[in-house]
Short mmCIF file of C-alpha atoms in Angstrom, two decimals:
data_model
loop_
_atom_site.label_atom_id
_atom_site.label_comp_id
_atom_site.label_asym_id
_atom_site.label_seq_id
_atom_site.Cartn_x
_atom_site.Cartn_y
_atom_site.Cartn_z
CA UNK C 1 15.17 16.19 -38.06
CA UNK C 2 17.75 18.63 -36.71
CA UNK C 3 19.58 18.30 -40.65
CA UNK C 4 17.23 20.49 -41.64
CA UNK C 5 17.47 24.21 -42.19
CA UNK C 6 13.39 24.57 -40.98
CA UNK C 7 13.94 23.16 -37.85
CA UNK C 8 16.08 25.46 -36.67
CA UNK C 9 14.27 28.69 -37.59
CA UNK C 10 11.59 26.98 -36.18
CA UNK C 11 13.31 26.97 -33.07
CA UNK C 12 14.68 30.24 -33.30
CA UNK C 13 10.90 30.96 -33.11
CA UNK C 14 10.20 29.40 -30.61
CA UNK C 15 13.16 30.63 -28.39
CA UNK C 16 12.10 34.06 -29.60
CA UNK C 17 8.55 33.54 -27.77
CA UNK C 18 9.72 31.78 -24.61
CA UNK C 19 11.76 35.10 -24.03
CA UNK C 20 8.99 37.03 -24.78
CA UNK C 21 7.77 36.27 -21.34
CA UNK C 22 11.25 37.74 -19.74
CA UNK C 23 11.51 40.72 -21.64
CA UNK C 24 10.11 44.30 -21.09
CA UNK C 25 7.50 45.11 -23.91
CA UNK C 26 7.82 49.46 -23.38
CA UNK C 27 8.82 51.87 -20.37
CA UNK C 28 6.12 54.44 -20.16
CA UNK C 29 7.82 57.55 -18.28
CA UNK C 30 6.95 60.78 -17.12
CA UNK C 31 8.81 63.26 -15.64
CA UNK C 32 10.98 61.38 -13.50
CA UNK C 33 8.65 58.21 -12.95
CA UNK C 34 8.67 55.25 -15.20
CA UNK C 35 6.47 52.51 -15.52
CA UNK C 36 7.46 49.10 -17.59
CA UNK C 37 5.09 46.88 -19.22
CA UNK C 38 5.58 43.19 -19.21
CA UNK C 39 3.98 40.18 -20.60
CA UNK C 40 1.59 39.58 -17.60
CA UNK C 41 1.76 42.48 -15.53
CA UNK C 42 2.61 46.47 -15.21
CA UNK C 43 5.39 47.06 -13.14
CA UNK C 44 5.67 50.44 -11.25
CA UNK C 45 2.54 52.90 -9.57
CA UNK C 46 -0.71 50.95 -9.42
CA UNK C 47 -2.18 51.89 -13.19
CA UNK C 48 -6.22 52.27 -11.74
CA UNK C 49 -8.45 51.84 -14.86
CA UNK C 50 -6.10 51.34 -17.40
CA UNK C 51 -6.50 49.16 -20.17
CA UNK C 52 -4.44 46.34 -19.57
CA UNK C 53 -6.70 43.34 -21.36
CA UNK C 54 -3.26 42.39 -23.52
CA UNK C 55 -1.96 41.77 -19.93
CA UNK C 56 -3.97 38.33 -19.36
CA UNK C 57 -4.10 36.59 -22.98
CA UNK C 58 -0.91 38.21 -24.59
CA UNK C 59 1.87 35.96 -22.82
CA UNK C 60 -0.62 32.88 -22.87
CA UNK C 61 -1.33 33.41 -26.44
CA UNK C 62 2.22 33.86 -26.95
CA UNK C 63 3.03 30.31 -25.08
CA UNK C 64 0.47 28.79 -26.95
CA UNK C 65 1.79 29.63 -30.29
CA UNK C 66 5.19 28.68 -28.72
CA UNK C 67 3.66 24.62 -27.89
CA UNK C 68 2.15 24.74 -31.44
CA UNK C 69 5.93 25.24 -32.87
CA UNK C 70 7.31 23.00 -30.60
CA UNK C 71 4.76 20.45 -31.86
CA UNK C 72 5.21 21.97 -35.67
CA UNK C 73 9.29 20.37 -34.88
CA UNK C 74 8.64 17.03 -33.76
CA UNK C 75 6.23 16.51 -36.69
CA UNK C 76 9.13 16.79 -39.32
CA UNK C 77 7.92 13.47 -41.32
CA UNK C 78 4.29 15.26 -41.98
CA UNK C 79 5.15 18.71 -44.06
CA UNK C 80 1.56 19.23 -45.16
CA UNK C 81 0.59 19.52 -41.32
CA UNK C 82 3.93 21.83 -40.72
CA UNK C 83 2.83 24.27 -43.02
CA UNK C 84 -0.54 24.11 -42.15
CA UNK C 85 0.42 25.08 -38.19
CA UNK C 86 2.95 26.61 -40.21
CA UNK C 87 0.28 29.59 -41.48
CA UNK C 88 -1.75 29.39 -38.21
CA UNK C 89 1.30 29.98 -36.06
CA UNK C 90 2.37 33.55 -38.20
CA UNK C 91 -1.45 34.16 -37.76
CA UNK C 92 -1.89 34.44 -34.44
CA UNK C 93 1.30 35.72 -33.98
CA UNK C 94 0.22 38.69 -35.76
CA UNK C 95 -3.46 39.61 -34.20
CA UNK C 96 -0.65 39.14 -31.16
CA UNK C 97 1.47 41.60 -32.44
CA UNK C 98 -1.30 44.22 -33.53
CA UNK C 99 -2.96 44.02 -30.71
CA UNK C 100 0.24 44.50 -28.27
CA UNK C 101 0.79 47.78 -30.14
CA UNK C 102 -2.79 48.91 -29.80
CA UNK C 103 -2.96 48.18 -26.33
CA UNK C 104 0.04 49.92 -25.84
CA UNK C 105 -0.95 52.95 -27.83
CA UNK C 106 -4.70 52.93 -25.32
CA UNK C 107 -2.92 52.82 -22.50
CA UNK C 108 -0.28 55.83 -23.47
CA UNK C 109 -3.34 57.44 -24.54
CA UNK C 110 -4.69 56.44 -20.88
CA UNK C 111 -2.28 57.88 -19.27
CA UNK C 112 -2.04 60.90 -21.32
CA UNK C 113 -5.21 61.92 -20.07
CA UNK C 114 -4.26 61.90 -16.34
CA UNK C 115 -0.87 63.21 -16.46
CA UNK C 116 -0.04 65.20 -19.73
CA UNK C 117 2.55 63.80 -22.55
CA UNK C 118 4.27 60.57 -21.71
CA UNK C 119 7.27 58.97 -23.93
CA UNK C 120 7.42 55.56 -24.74
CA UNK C 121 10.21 53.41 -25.52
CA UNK C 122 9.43 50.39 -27.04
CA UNK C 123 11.87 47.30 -25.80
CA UNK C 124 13.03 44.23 -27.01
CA UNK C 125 9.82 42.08 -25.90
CA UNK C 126 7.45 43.77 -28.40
CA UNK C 127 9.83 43.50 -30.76
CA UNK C 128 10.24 39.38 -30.32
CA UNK C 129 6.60 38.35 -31.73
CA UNK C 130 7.79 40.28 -35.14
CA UNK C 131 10.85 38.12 -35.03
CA UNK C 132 9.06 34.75 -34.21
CA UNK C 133 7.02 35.70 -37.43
CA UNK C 134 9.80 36.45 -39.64
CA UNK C 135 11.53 32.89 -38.70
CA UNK C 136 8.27 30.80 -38.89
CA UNK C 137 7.75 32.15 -42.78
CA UNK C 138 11.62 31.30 -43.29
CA UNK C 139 10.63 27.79 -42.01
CA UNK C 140 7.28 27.56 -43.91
CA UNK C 141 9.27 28.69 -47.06
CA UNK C 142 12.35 26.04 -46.73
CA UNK C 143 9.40 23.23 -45.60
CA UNK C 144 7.64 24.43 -49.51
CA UNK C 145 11.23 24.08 -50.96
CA UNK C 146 11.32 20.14 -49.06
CA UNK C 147 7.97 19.66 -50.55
CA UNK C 148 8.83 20.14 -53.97
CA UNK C 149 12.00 18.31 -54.03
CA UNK C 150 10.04 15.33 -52.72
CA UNK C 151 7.45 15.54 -55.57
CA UNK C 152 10.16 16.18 -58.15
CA UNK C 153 12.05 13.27 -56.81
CA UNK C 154 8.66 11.35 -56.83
CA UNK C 155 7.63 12.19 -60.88
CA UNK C 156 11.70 10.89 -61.51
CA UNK C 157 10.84 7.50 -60.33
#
C-alpha cells in the first residue's frame, strides 16, 4: 500500500486539508485594524451582518473530503472505487475552493461598504484546497497508470 507513488499524494492531500483547519484563509485590514478569516470563525471586531455562510460548511466540507481520502488510501486493492472518490474528492474540493473566494470577495465587498477600501491578503489556508486538488489528480493519474499495467499484464497471460 505505502509502495505506491498514489498513496502518498493522496496523503499529501489529505495533510494539506487537515491544515486547512489551522491556517488563516485572508487578513482583511484597514487602516490600522485587521481582521483574519479562518476556517470556522472571523477573528478580530465583531463583523455584524456580514456574510460569513463559508464559515459553517467550509472546514466541515473540507474534513469531509479529508475522511473520503483517508478512506480513498485504505482501499488500495479496489482502483475503480479510488478513482471514482478519486473525481468526487477534486469535485468538491473545487465548489470548496470557488466558493471560499466568493465569499471572501462578498465579504471585502461587505466591508467596503461600511468603511471605504480594504486590502486583502490572501494566506496560506485558501491556498491549501488548490493544493489538495492538484495532489488528488496526481494520485487519480498514477492509480489510471496502475490500472493499465494490470490490464496489460492481464491480456499477456
Amino acid at each position: 500500500m505505502w509502495q505506491r507513488i498514489q498513496t502518498i499524494y493522496m496523503l499529501l492531500a489529505f495533510v494539506a486539508l487537515v491544515l486547512f483547519n489551522f491556517f488563516s484563509l485572508a487578513n482583511f485590514s484597514f487602516n490600522d485594524t485587521t481582521w483574519e478569516l479562518m476556517p470556522y470563525q472571523f477573528v478580530g471586531n465583531e463583523m455584524g451582518g456580514a456574510p460569513l455562510y463559508f464559515l459553517r460548511f467550509g472546514g466541515i466540507a473540507a474534513n469531509l473530503v479529508a475522511l473520503v481520502i483517508l478512506f480513498m488510501i485504505t482501499r488500495y486493492n479496489n482502483r475503480r472505487l479510488q478513482l471514482r472518490l478519486g473525481h468526487i474528492s477534486y469535485f468538491f474540493l473545487l465548489v470548496l475552493t470557488v466558493v471560499m473566494y466568493i465569499n471572501m470577495g462578498s465579504i471585502k465587498d461587505f466591508m467596503e461598504e461600511s468603511m471605504g477600501k480594504i486590502e486583502v491578503v490572501y494566506n496560506l489556508g485558501s491556498y491549501l484546497p488548490v493544493i489538495a486538488i492538484a495532489f488528488l489528480i496526481l494520485a487519480n493519474r498514477s492509480i489510471k497508470k496502475d490500472e493499465e499495467l494490470i490490464r496489460s499484464m492481464d491480456r499477456l497471460r
